[in-house]
Structures are given as C-alpha cells and as structure tokens.
C-alpha cells in the first residue's frame, strides 16, 4: 500500500501549496484609496458568491441526504434482501464524502477567487507580471485544492474499505454535486447576465456594471460561481470518476497501486508546473499558461516512466496513459483553433456579422459542428490506441489501458484548473478596474490578461469534454465488469434491438437535458427582470442614483440561486430517472446501448455548444477591437446577438453535458446488479 | 413470382393515375388575361426549374458514370481477382438504373408542379375546392410516379437477376442521386432566397418577388427543386432502401414475395387514398390531407392482413409492418406538435421574439432539441417491437421484422409525397396570385391552402426522417448479413474499441456534413449577390424598371445550380470517403459502430434542424398574423432572423442528413466483402 500513502502525502503537499498561495494572495495590497470603493465592490461580490453557495449547499444537503438514504436502502443490494446493512452504510457514507469534498473544493475556489480579483486589479498598477501572478496563483489555489482533495478522498477511502465500489459511490457523490454546481452555476450566471443587460443597458440606458442595477452584483458573482466553482466541480468529478473506473478493473489485475502512483505523480508534476509558471514584464501571459501546461505534461511522462521502470509496471500501460494525455493536448489545441481570435473561424464569423445576425448564427453554428470531428477522433484514437497497446497483455488489460488513458489525460488536471480559474479572476479584475476607475494603464494590462484567460478557458473546456469522454468509455468498461460480477451476461451487440433501442433513447437525453437548462435560463431571467422592475418602482431614489441609496442585491442573488436550483433539479433528475427506467425495462443490454448513445451525442452537443459559444464571444471581441466597423456598427450588433445565444450554450448547457454523461454512467454502474436481478426484458 | 408481377401491374396502374392527373392538371385553364402576365411568370419559373434540372443532371451523369465504373471494377468483387465480370456488370447497370429512375421521378414531379402552381392560383377564383384539387392532384402525380417507379424498378430488377445485391446497387444509385437532388436543391433554394432578400428587400428596398430582381425567378424555382424534386428523391431513396434491406434478409427466409406483396398493396392503398381525397367548399384542406393519409393507412393494414391470411404469411410479420406504419404516424404527429402554429412551442417562441432575436434562437433551438426524444423513442419502440414480435419465429425472422417495419412505414409513402408536393405547389400559387394581382379573394383562399401545406410539410419531414431511421436500422441488419455471407465474423460489441472508435467518428460525420452544406449556402449566396450587383450596374434601365427591360434570370439560376453542385460534391464525397476509410482501417467492427454513431447523431441533428427550422418559420407567420405587434414590430424583426437561420436548417442541412445516413449505410453494405477481405485492424 505504498502508493496510496504517497498519494496522501502528495495531496497534503498540494494543500500546503494551496494554503501558501491563499495567504500570498490575501496579503497582497488592494488599491482602495477610500474613494474608489474598490474594497466595497470586492466585498459585495464576495458576499454575493457566499450567499449563493450557502443557498445552494442548503438545498444540496437535502438532495444529497435523500440520495444517501436511497443508496443506503438499495445499494449495493436492497436492504430487504437481508444481506446485512454494512456495505450499504459504506456506500452511503462514501457518497456523502464525495459530495462534501467536492463542495469543499468549490468553497475554497470561490473563497480565493473573490479575493484575487481585486488584488490582481490593484497589482496591475505595478505592471503585467505582478497582476498575472495574483490571478494565476489565485487560480492555482483552486487547482491544487480540487486535485488534492479528489486524490486524497479516493486514497483514504480505498485504504479504509478496500472496496472499489465505495470509490464508485464516492465518485457518484462528487458527480451529483458537480451536476448542480456546474449547471446551477451556469444557469445562475446567465440569468443574472441577461437580466442585467435587458434592464440596465436596454431599458434604462445605464452602463454595464452600474451599481444602481440590482442585478449587477449577481452578474459579477455569476462569473465566479459559473467558471470557478462550476468548472472545478466538473473536473473534480471527472478526476474521481476516471480513478473509480480504472479501480474497478484494476482490482482483479492487482494494479490498484499503479493508479495511485500515476495520480500522485501527476499531482506532483502539476505542483511543479504551478510553482514555476511566471511571466516576464514584456512576456505573453498566454504563452506562460501554455508553457506551464507543457512542462507539467513532460514531467508527468518522465516521472511515470521512471516509476513504471522502478515498480515493474508494463510500459504498455504507461504508453496508454501518455497517449491519453497527448489526446487531451490535441483536443485543447483543436478548441483553440476554433475559438482563438487569431484563427480563421473567428475572423470568418466576424466577417459574416456584416451580413446580419442570421449569418452570425449560421456560420458560428457551422464551425461549431465542424469542431466536433477532430476532438471526437482524438478521443476515439486515444481509446483505440490504449486498448491496442495493452492487448498483448491479455485478459482485462486492454480495458485497464483505456482506464489509464483517462487517468493520464486527467493527470495534469491540477495545472488545467489553475489556468481555467485564472480566467474569471482576471475577468473580474478587469471589471473591478473599470468600475473603480483605476486608469487606462491598468485597463490595458488587465485586457491583456483577460485575453489570455479567454483562450485558456476555451482550451480547458475542450479538455474537460475530452476527459469526460475518455472517462465514460472507461466507465462503460466498469459497467460491464460490474454486470459480470453480478452474474449477468454481457453482449452489448449493436444488432441486439435492446441495445439499439437504448442507444436511440440515450442519444436523445443530452438534447433534452440541454434544452431544459437553456429554457431554465430563459424563464429565470424573466423572473429576475420583474424583481428589478419592482426595486426600481419601490425604492425611492434608486433610479436617479441618489447618494446612499443601494438596491437589494441579495434579492437578485437569491432569485438567481433559487431559480437555478429549481430549474436544474428537473433536468438532472430526468437524466437519472430515464437511465433507471431504461435499465429496469430493457436490462443491461439496453443500458449498454443507452450509455453509448448518450456518450456520442453528449460529446457532440457539448463540443458544438462550447466551441460555437466561445467562437461567438471572440468574434464579438474581434469586432470590438476595431474590425468590420468596430463597436456600435451593424456588424457589432449582430455579433452581440451571437454572443447572447452563445452564452447559455457555452456557460450553461454545453459544459454541463460532461457531468450529465458522467452521472448517467455512474448511476448505471452502481445499479448494474439491480438491472441484472430485475428487468422487464 | 406472383407478387413481383402484381407489383409491376400496380405500378403500371399508378403510372396511369399519374398520367391521368397530369393531363387533368394541364388542361385546367389559367387566369391569364393578356395583362396580368400570369402565363409568362409561370413560364419563367418552369423554364428556370428545367434549366436547373438540365444543369444538375449533366453534372450527375458524369458523377454517376464515374461511380458506375468504380462499381464495375470492384463490386461485388474486384475484377482483378478474376471471378469474372458478369456480376460486376449487373451491379453497375443496376446502379445506373436506380439513378436514372430517381432522376426521372424528379423530372416528372417538377414538370407537373410548375404547371399546377398557375392552375391552382387560377382555380382559386372559383373557390377553395377547385384550387385545392389542382394543388393536390399536381402533388399526387409526383407521389404516384415516385412510388411506382421505385417499386417497378425493384421488381423488374429482382425478376431479371434474382439477386438482392443488385437491388442494393439499384438502391445505391437512387441514394446517390437523392444525395445531390436533396442537398443540391436545398442549397439552390436557400442561396437564391437569401441573395434575393439581401439585394432586393434590404439593399434596394424593392418588394419581394419584384420581377426586376435577377434572383426572383431563381427564388421561386428553388421552392420547386428543393421541396418537390428533393423530397421526392429522398423518399424514393428511403423506399427503395427499405425494400433492398428487407430483400437481403428475405432471400434466405424465402419471403421475397412478401415484400413485393406489401409494397404493391401499400401503393394500391395510396392510389385509393389519392383518388378519394377531396375537400368541401367550406372544408379544411389540412383535414382533407390528413384524413386521406389515415384512410390509406387503414386500407394498407386491412389489405395486408387479408393477403397475409391468404398467402399464409405469419401475422407476426404483418404486425411488425403495421407497427412501423403506426410509428410513422406518431412521428408525424410529434413534428406537428412542435411545428404547428396552433400549438404551444410556436406560441412560446413567438412570445420570446419580443425580447430580441437571441431569445428567438435560444427558445426555438431548445424546442428543436426537445422534439428529438419522442421521434427517436418512436423509432426505437418500432424497431424493438418488430424484433420482439418476430422473435418467436426464430432465426433471421426478427431482423426481417425490422425490415418489414420499415417497409410498413414506407407503404403509405405515395400518399405522403402527394401531401408534401402539394405544399410547394400552393406556396407557388400564392406567390403567382400576388405577383399577378389576382385579388384578395384569391389570396385568402391560397393562404388557407398554403397554411395546410405548411403543416403537412412538417409532418412529411418528420415522417421522412423516421422512415430513414428505421430503414438504416434494417440496413444495419443487411450489412451484418452481407458480412456473414462474405465469410466475416460479426460481433459488433460496444466494448470492442474498434466499434467504439467507429461510433465516435460516425457520430461526427452528420455534423461535418451539415456544416459543409450550411457554409455552402453562405458562400454561394454571396456569389449570387455579386452577380445581381453586376446586372444592376451593367443593364441600362433595369434598376428603374424601364418597360421591356428584363434581367438575365438564367445567370442567377446558373450560379445557384453550379454553386449548389460544387458545394455539395465535397460534402457527399466526404461522407462516402470517410466510410470507406473507416472500413479499410478498422474493418467491419469499426463500420458497425460507425453506422450506429452515424444513425443516432444523424437522426438527432436531422430532427433538431427540421423542427427548429419549421418552428421559426411558423413563429414568424404567427406574429405576421397580428400577434405580439404583428408585421414590422421588433418581435417580427427578431422572428425574421430566426426564420433566416431556420431556412438552411430545415431546407438544406436537416433533411439532407436522411440521405447521408442512407448513402453511408448502402456504401457499407456494398463494401462489406471488401472490408472483410482487407482491413488494417
């Protein structure tokens, strides 16, 4: 049990680094001069984010509690079958443990991000390098916390129970929390964004981020809860799920140690990458972020090679892990091509904006569709390659190879999350700098940082989708393994009409799920618009901006939160319930097809929406930077419409699909024995 | 060989009915009074359509010739393997026969539609019933011609060769022609539509359908070539493919006769339905169209029940066919719900238009996503039900059951095409009535007819997609059968990474295919805009509308045609070449997964685009009828943007995906033996 213990030690080290960065960020001075209100604005955003988290977690405690009771009652075997309650308790506790750790990671991330935003804005007065460091180290706190807690949780749990099913339940806990954190945060942020724009910019003609607008703080909060907490929960979830999937197969092969070995070394490589990443005063922050990632990848490959040689692990498995990592990089580069504002697609879409918004939508949507092929091929090649590499080892090794490819892809996730959380922090910093009038020099620097953040965000999204894709393929293997252990026969033959039936239903679920989220944003923002009208009508002096009159920001935050959770629960539940229905009707064959259909259309829609959304956003920015008429031109108006369509695509529905496919895969694996025991067909 | 002969006789009967209707329509008087220019406008549209067909067919002769040579060289076995050229000649000739018949059906359809439009407009002076009859009987010519020629072709070919593979090649010929007719027609019509609007309405401020606009005839021609010829080719293709798929399985079971029996009786039922359908002077044309379809369905069920009892066919197989037919009706009703302008989705989207175009897009897209589930579930239930119904018969019967479900769904296709072709005819009639100033009474009647046409068009599209879905599932069975006959082993196991790899690639193809078509429309319309500018700049008096000065309509038609074919060939070829690449790399397992992935995302995207597009169109019409501010309001402007986005969705990409999945399935079946003989993995 050497490597699980090493994993715990490295996790502790990562927590140490996170704590160090946290204190480092917290001690940075802010540029509040008593007049510009910087601290007050920072405080409002911070309070708002915590208001959201408190409200969300209160609801989630109830939800997770109910699910834990259900798990206790029926998993791994129904209590009334009289096989004792011991294992059921372990499952339920593991589930709660997973949810709690995921929630904690989100809490830490929000906590630092809402300090780092004002610090980064303030540091920008001293130049690019200090501002970059404030943003990046703020993001790195989240990156370290997420990976450390997921690795620590899995290692502790496995050491305590020795049961891969418990890790599966742990993963399900993380996933169900991620489902809410990601989609909930996504609905929250877009609700506030749209409502603030509609009432502020369109109706009242007050500028963006005007403090009179009751939704303005909710809007700023949204950036944090959507991108920091949401994406963190998503990658926490993928990270744990890949470990769990590999574990299920590894137990029989006696290779459990290897998983923790690779996980620990990946985290170690990320720690080094995070500590080393910095930018010179004249340097390019985007390049700094990327070179940090490449360094982490190279380190991971070298360290795991050494460890494999030392521990006598087959180099074929090592190759599979490295292949997975390489696929992640390729997918990131693809996303960058389709979304980057110096590449052809963004320029073409910006050009199309001149012909009106319909062309903005059509061209952006088309490029989004095109972007699916390379990423899906990348996932396919990685899975196939990993399998074929490990095929000569025989037995279950090929499936284990796919699992390790997913573990490899996620090995550098600490670095990836750091890059991603950097994005919303410097985005917020830019907003704070503008609201508090820190001057043009500061804005120029924060603009530069923000642009680098946009690109890294696009890469992260592609990476997150790829990781989810490879992970769910590994989970499909875990599902099969569980079915076999439950005494079921497995022939997921495409020609079996049950498989086909399942595939058709599974394929439609990500579509329905996305539609429910997008319609949720729609409904919710209309509710918030009403509240904003109410405040303007009943609070005297608010509309005119009388000194000392502030709107009730909390009300809007509460509406966004309550609405987000209310709209989300049906979508998440729908996915889970349909999965169970398919399983109890069609049995494991139908579920096999269902997962397959769900994965392929899920990946397709996730990629399409994330990339099209990012593309529209950057096309708008490209025009704003002076092309095709610049700000205020007809092309710009068309681009703004594209961007608004893209907002819930890229920040609500698209990236939530990852979590949907992972949750569905985990539900299937956990319920496999039940499906074998009782299904209609 | 009784039933193939009966099929030929019934086909001849259907041709007779078609010829009778053709003459009937042709003899109807037109309302040309020497001043309103009705005959001239009708003539221009007719000439334009034939210009397109001539140009398209000239290109297709080359394409099909090349493919025929390739088929001769390598199918069913490469010539250089020295197994003789006999079978190869049969395959190549069958292929050409299929393309030729499909082209002929398109020619007949265009030929009558461009007569019926002016006749229907003219008949509207006498009232609703005569106008309806002119439109419907015009459409019925196409309906009869398509089904009769496909049934006749398959029967003749099977009688002549006794080889199901030859029918497969025949089907491939029909499909590859449909691929061009459908997508080519779709690109043509939207190119002209968009270019005419951009230059006419937006730039010059001249009204829609103004004869000064060089693109105006191309625009009107487009409606015919897209909806009449395109949809006809698509359903011709599905019809033949379902027959071919069932045949491959039927040969071993000795049930070839049954396929022709059901096909012949379905056509007979359609003939009766077409002859009976009529509307009273106060009646609802939509109801007349629907009740005709229901009558056809009931007749088909009764006739085939009687035939099954008389010939001793298992009633389980009959049940499978009826189940397929019922699924088709359910899918049609679903499409009607999501697209119909008296239903909730259209009203909600129209309401969302008040908040701006971004909400139009988001809500319409969401409903489009939602619309996928019931249709895909319908296809899944039909396939599963047919399989389970025939499972007790053992052996290959369950797969044959799925094939017969597809045959059953397509049995009423004669009636369906008649309803569909009715749509563009009365749409054209409305345009002609307006251009020639036939008066408000006439417009009121043509409006009524047009509204009924829109609903029936939506139902037809849903039906066409469903039919393609069930057909390709049957083709998957045919593929497996061919692989087994070629001595290959078949285990399309989802856990096989080759299958999974194939599925991921296959899933991305419909996305890339659609993107290429949509970008094609975009590029092409910009080319036509340039030509329109050239004509306005160089033809003296055109801009001012001087008496006797007419634009060079042919130039625009030529640009639309050449551009459509130029843009289409890459998309169609891409789909075919990727299929071959996957087969030669990953072998039959990869192709199995590829087909599966292709089918599920193909159906999803087809349904999404067709329904979202139809929804936007009808939301616009709903607003134009006076809701939410009516014509010219901000809501209307937003709705127009939605409609423009929806145009290539519903008329170019969406319905072309049907053909793409069919072509890919046929290519796979035809090449199965080659894949078995030589693949990398």
Short mmCIF file of C-alpha atoms in Angstrom, two decimals, chain A residues 84-380:
data_model
loop_
_atom_site.label_atom_id
_atom_site.label_comp_id
_atom_site.label_asym_id
_atom_site.label_seq_id
_atom_site.Cartn_x
_atom_site.Cartn_y
_atom_site.Cartn_z
CA UNK A 84 -26.83 -7.04 6.06
CA UNK A 85 -26.54 -3.27 6.21
CA UNK A 86 -22.74 -2.98 6.50
CA UNK A 87 -21.90 -2.47 2.84
CA UNK A 88 -24.88 -0.19 2.39
CA UNK A 89 -23.62 2.09 5.11
CA UNK A 90 -20.21 2.23 3.45
CA UNK A 91 -21.80 3.16 0.13
CA UNK A 92 -23.97 5.88 1.61
CA UNK A 93 -21.11 7.36 3.61
CA UNK A 94 -18.78 7.26 0.62
CA UNK A 95 -21.40 9.06 -1.41
CA UNK A 96 -21.71 11.80 1.20
CA UNK A 97 -17.94 12.01 1.48
CA UNK A 98 -17.65 12.61 -2.27
CA UNK A 99 -20.29 15.33 -2.23
CA UNK A 100 -18.76 17.00 0.79
CA UNK A 101 -15.24 17.10 -0.65
CA UNK A 102 -16.50 18.44 -3.96
CA UNK A 103 -18.45 21.14 -2.12
CA UNK A 104 -15.39 22.00 -0.07
CA UNK A 105 -13.24 22.40 -3.16
CA UNK A 106 -15.83 24.73 -4.65
CA UNK A 107 -15.91 26.73 -1.42
CA UNK A 108 -12.14 27.14 -1.36
CA UNK A 109 -12.08 28.16 -5.01
CA UNK A 110 -14.74 30.85 -4.60
CA UNK A 111 -13.13 31.99 -1.42
CA UNK A 112 -9.79 32.76 -3.06
CA UNK A 113 -11.14 33.92 -6.42
CA UNK A 114 -13.14 36.67 -4.76
CA UNK A 115 -10.00 37.93 -3.04
CA UNK A 116 -7.71 37.56 -6.03
CA UNK A 117 -9.90 39.66 -8.35
CA UNK A 118 -9.35 42.94 -6.50
CA UNK A 119 -5.72 42.08 -5.77
CA UNK A 120 -4.99 41.41 -9.41
CA UNK A 121 -6.64 44.67 -10.45
CA UNK A 122 -4.61 46.50 -7.84
CA UNK A 123 -1.35 44.79 -8.75
CA UNK A 124 -1.85 45.84 -12.36
CA UNK A 125 -0.72 49.33 -11.28
CA UNK A 126 2.75 47.83 -10.78
CA UNK A 127 2.77 46.09 -14.17
CA UNK A 128 1.83 42.93 -16.02
CA UNK A 129 3.89 40.41 -14.08
CA UNK A 130 2.51 41.09 -10.58
CA UNK A 131 -1.07 41.23 -11.88
CA UNK A 132 -0.56 37.94 -13.68
CA UNK A 133 0.86 36.31 -10.57
CA UNK A 134 -2.09 37.43 -8.45
CA UNK A 135 -4.56 35.96 -10.95
CA UNK A 136 -2.66 32.77 -11.63
CA UNK A 137 -1.86 31.94 -8.00
CA UNK A 138 -5.48 32.60 -7.09
CA UNK A 139 -6.47 30.09 -9.74
CA UNK A 140 -3.81 27.66 -8.58
CA UNK A 141 -5.35 27.51 -5.10
CA UNK A 142 -8.45 26.03 -6.70
CA UNK A 143 -6.41 23.75 -8.97
CA UNK A 144 -4.41 22.32 -6.08
CA UNK A 145 -7.42 22.01 -3.78
CA UNK A 146 -9.53 20.14 -6.34
CA UNK A 147 -6.94 17.58 -7.32
CA UNK A 148 -5.58 17.12 -3.82
CA UNK A 149 -8.98 16.55 -2.29
CA UNK A 150 -10.10 14.14 -5.01
CA UNK A 151 -6.89 12.10 -4.80
CA UNK A 152 -6.86 12.22 -1.02
CA UNK A 153 -10.51 11.19 -0.83
CA UNK A 154 -10.08 8.24 -3.17
CA UNK A 155 -6.89 7.06 -1.45
CA UNK A 156 -8.28 7.34 2.08
CA UNK A 157 -11.47 5.63 1.07
CA UNK A 158 -9.70 2.81 -0.70
CA UNK A 159 -7.30 2.28 2.19
CA UNK A 160 -10.21 2.28 4.65
CA UNK A 161 -12.58 -0.01 2.74
CA UNK A 162 -10.50 -1.81 0.12
CA UNK A 163 -13.65 -1.68 -1.98
CA UNK A 164 -13.70 -0.21 -5.48
CA UNK A 165 -17.50 0.09 -5.31
CA UNK A 166 -17.11 2.51 -2.41
CA UNK A 167 -14.88 4.67 -4.60
CA UNK A 168 -17.60 4.45 -7.25
CA UNK A 169 -20.12 5.78 -4.71
CA UNK A 170 -17.62 8.47 -3.72
CA UNK A 171 -17.40 9.40 -7.38
CA UNK A 172 -21.18 9.45 -7.71
CA UNK A 173 -21.31 11.85 -4.76
CA UNK A 174 -18.83 14.13 -6.49
CA UNK A 175 -20.75 13.86 -9.76
CA UNK A 176 -24.16 14.61 -8.40
CA UNK A 177 -22.74 17.65 -6.67
CA UNK A 178 -20.97 18.65 -9.87
CA UNK A 179 -24.21 18.29 -11.80
CA UNK A 180 -25.69 21.02 -9.62
CA UNK A 181 -22.60 23.13 -9.22
CA UNK A 182 -21.94 23.20 -12.94
CA UNK A 183 -25.41 23.54 -14.37
CA UNK A 184 -26.68 25.51 -11.39
CA UNK A 185 -23.79 27.93 -11.59
CA UNK A 186 -24.31 28.12 -15.34
CA UNK A 187 -27.99 28.97 -15.03
CA UNK A 188 -27.21 31.46 -12.25
CA UNK A 189 -24.60 33.36 -14.18
CA UNK A 190 -26.55 33.60 -17.42
CA UNK A 191 -29.78 34.52 -15.64
CA UNK A 192 -28.06 37.47 -13.99
CA UNK A 193 -26.11 38.42 -17.10
CA UNK A 194 -29.17 38.53 -19.32
CA UNK A 195 -31.44 40.21 -16.77
CA UNK A 196 -28.82 42.86 -16.00
CA UNK A 197 -28.30 43.60 -19.68
CA UNK A 198 -32.00 43.69 -20.55
CA UNK A 199 -32.98 46.07 -17.77
CA UNK A 200 -29.80 48.10 -17.44
CA UNK A 201 -28.35 48.55 -20.90
CA UNK A 202 -31.51 48.14 -22.97
CA UNK A 203 -34.36 49.57 -20.85
CA UNK A 204 -32.73 52.22 -18.69
CA UNK A 205 -29.71 53.06 -20.78
CA UNK A 206 -27.35 52.86 -17.82
CA UNK A 207 -23.88 51.42 -18.49
CA UNK A 208 -22.81 47.85 -17.81
CA UNK A 209 -21.76 47.25 -14.20
CA UNK A 210 -23.62 50.35 -13.00
CA UNK A 211 -24.04 49.88 -9.21
CA UNK A 212 -27.67 51.11 -9.36
CA UNK A 213 -28.67 47.96 -11.20
CA UNK A 214 -29.91 45.43 -8.61
CA UNK A 215 -28.58 42.59 -10.78
CA UNK A 216 -25.08 43.93 -11.23
CA UNK A 217 -23.51 42.12 -8.31
CA UNK A 218 -25.33 38.92 -9.21
CA UNK A 219 -23.82 39.29 -12.67
CA UNK A 220 -20.29 39.57 -11.29
CA UNK A 221 -20.93 36.80 -8.80
CA UNK A 222 -22.09 34.61 -11.65
CA UNK A 223 -18.69 34.71 -13.34
CA UNK A 224 -17.17 33.25 -10.20
CA UNK A 225 -19.76 30.61 -9.40
CA UNK A 226 -20.06 29.50 -13.00
CA UNK A 227 -16.44 29.38 -14.07
CA UNK A 228 -14.53 28.88 -10.84
CA UNK A 229 -16.76 26.66 -8.72
CA UNK A 230 -18.59 25.03 -11.63
CA UNK A 231 -15.61 24.03 -13.72
CA UNK A 232 -13.74 22.95 -10.59
CA UNK A 233 -16.57 20.63 -9.60
CA UNK A 234 -16.72 19.28 -13.13
CA UNK A 235 -13.04 18.38 -13.24
CA UNK A 236 -13.12 17.10 -9.66
CA UNK A 237 -15.87 14.81 -10.85
CA UNK A 238 -14.03 13.63 -13.99
CA UNK A 239 -10.87 13.12 -11.99
CA UNK A 240 -12.56 10.95 -9.39
CA UNK A 241 -14.61 9.10 -12.00
CA UNK A 242 -11.53 8.16 -14.02
CA UNK A 243 -9.88 6.85 -10.85
CA UNK A 244 -13.01 4.90 -9.92
CA UNK A 245 -13.40 3.42 -13.39
CA UNK A 246 -9.78 2.29 -13.51
CA UNK A 247 -10.02 0.91 -9.98
CA UNK A 248 -12.94 -1.38 -10.79
CA UNK A 249 -10.86 -3.08 -13.46
CA UNK A 250 -7.57 -2.80 -11.54
CA UNK A 251 -8.71 -4.81 -8.51
CA UNK A 252 -8.78 -8.08 -10.41
CA UNK A 253 -5.45 -7.30 -12.06
CA UNK A 254 -3.76 -6.35 -8.76
CA UNK A 255 -2.83 -2.98 -10.19
CA UNK A 256 -4.55 -0.67 -7.73
CA UNK A 257 -1.21 0.79 -6.65
CA UNK A 258 -0.45 1.91 -10.16
CA UNK A 259 -3.47 4.17 -10.31
CA UNK A 260 -2.48 6.00 -7.16
CA UNK A 261 1.12 6.12 -8.36
CA UNK A 262 0.15 7.87 -11.58
CA UNK A 263 -2.31 10.10 -9.77
CA UNK A 264 0.28 11.15 -7.19
CA UNK A 265 2.96 11.81 -9.82
CA UNK A 266 0.50 13.80 -11.94
CA UNK A 267 -0.30 15.98 -8.98
CA UNK A 268 3.40 16.36 -8.20
CA UNK A 269 4.05 17.44 -11.79
CA UNK A 270 1.20 19.95 -11.51
CA UNK A 271 2.67 21.37 -8.29
CA UNK A 272 5.98 21.94 -10.03
CA UNK A 273 4.24 23.44 -13.05
CA UNK A 274 2.23 25.80 -10.89
CA UNK A 275 5.25 26.90 -8.87
CA UNK A 276 7.36 27.50 -11.96
CA UNK A 277 4.81 29.31 -14.15
CA UNK A 278 5.53 33.03 -14.37
CA UNK A 279 5.63 35.72 -16.97
CA UNK A 280 8.24 38.41 -17.66
CA UNK A 281 7.23 42.07 -17.73
CA UNK A 282 7.15 42.08 -21.54
CA UNK A 283 6.05 38.49 -21.85
CA UNK A 284 2.88 36.96 -23.14
CA UNK A 285 0.65 35.64 -20.33
CA UNK A 286 -1.00 33.16 -22.71
CA UNK A 287 2.35 31.60 -23.52
CA UNK A 288 3.18 31.41 -19.79
CA UNK A 289 -0.01 29.48 -19.15
CA UNK A 290 0.63 27.10 -22.02
CA UNK A 291 4.31 26.52 -21.30
CA UNK A 292 3.36 25.68 -17.71
CA UNK A 293 1.00 23.04 -19.04
CA UNK A 294 3.56 21.56 -21.43
CA UNK A 295 6.13 21.41 -18.66
CA UNK A 296 3.66 19.58 -16.44
CA UNK A 297 2.94 17.09 -19.24
CA UNK A 298 6.61 16.39 -19.85
CA UNK A 299 7.29 15.98 -16.14
CA UNK A 300 4.34 13.60 -15.78
CA UNK A 301 5.58 11.47 -18.66
CA UNK A 302 9.13 11.33 -17.26
CA UNK A 303 8.14 10.66 -13.64
CA UNK A 304 5.68 7.91 -14.51
CA UNK A 305 8.19 6.31 -16.87
CA UNK A 306 10.72 6.20 -14.05
CA UNK A 307 8.12 4.87 -11.61
CA UNK A 308 6.95 2.22 -14.07
CA UNK A 309 10.52 1.02 -14.57
CA UNK A 310 11.18 1.03 -10.84
CA UNK A 311 7.96 -0.76 -9.89
CA UNK A 312 7.96 -3.11 -12.85
CA UNK A 313 4.71 -1.84 -14.38
CA UNK A 314 4.31 -2.69 -18.04
CA UNK A 315 5.46 0.11 -20.27
CA UNK A 316 2.47 -0.58 -22.46
CA UNK A 317 0.20 0.72 -19.71
CA UNK A 318 2.47 3.70 -19.29
CA UNK A 319 2.13 4.28 -23.03
CA UNK A 320 -1.65 4.21 -22.73
CA UNK A 321 -1.58 6.87 -20.02
CA UNK A 322 0.74 9.09 -22.04
CA UNK A 323 -1.45 8.59 -25.11
CA UNK A 324 -4.44 9.80 -23.11
CA UNK A 325 -2.51 12.84 -22.00
CA UNK A 326 -1.47 13.58 -25.59
CA UNK A 327 -5.08 13.31 -26.74
CA UNK A 328 -6.04 15.88 -24.13
CA UNK A 329 -3.48 18.28 -25.51
CA UNK A 330 -4.67 17.69 -29.08
CA UNK A 331 -8.27 18.39 -28.09
CA UNK A 332 -7.18 21.55 -26.33
CA UNK A 333 -5.34 22.71 -29.44
CA UNK A 334 -8.39 21.97 -31.59
CA UNK A 335 -10.60 24.06 -29.33
CA UNK A 336 -8.03 26.80 -29.51
CA UNK A 337 -8.14 26.71 -33.32
CA UNK A 338 -11.92 27.03 -33.47
CA UNK A 339 -12.21 29.61 -30.70
CA UNK A 340 -8.96 31.58 -30.79
CA UNK A 341 -9.36 35.14 -32.03
CA UNK A 342 -6.24 35.00 -34.19
CA UNK A 343 -7.53 32.00 -36.17
CA UNK A 344 -9.64 31.73 -39.30
CA UNK A 345 -13.03 30.65 -37.85
CA UNK A 346 -13.38 33.68 -35.56
CA UNK A 347 -12.38 36.03 -38.38
CA UNK A 348 -14.83 34.39 -40.77
CA UNK A 349 -17.70 34.62 -38.30
CA UNK A 350 -16.83 38.24 -37.55
CA UNK A 351 -16.90 38.90 -41.30
CA UNK A 352 -20.27 37.17 -41.61
CA UNK A 353 -21.66 39.52 -38.95
CA UNK A 354 -21.61 42.26 -41.58
CA UNK A 355 -24.47 40.49 -43.37
CA UNK A 356 -26.64 40.43 -40.26
CA UNK A 357 -27.24 38.28 -37.18
CA UNK A 358 -28.65 35.30 -39.08
CA UNK A 359 -25.25 34.83 -40.73
CA UNK A 360 -23.51 35.21 -37.39
CA UNK A 361 -25.57 32.34 -36.06
CA UNK A 362 -25.30 30.17 -39.17
CA UNK A 363 -21.55 30.48 -39.62
CA UNK A 364 -20.75 30.11 -35.91
CA UNK A 365 -23.03 27.11 -35.63
CA UNK A 366 -21.37 25.54 -38.69
CA UNK A 367 -17.87 25.95 -37.31
CA UNK A 368 -19.12 24.56 -34.00
CA UNK A 369 -20.33 21.49 -35.88
CA UNK A 370 -17.01 21.15 -37.69
CA UNK A 371 -15.09 21.37 -34.41
CA UNK A 372 -16.63 18.09 -33.25
CA UNK A 373 -14.74 15.84 -35.65
CA UNK A 374 -11.11 16.32 -34.54
CA UNK A 375 -11.98 16.11 -30.85
CA UNK A 376 -14.12 13.02 -31.24
CA UNK A 377 -11.49 11.42 -33.42
CA UNK A 378 -8.92 12.29 -30.76
CA UNK A 379 -10.92 10.53 -28.08
CA UNK A 380 -11.53 7.58 -30.40
#
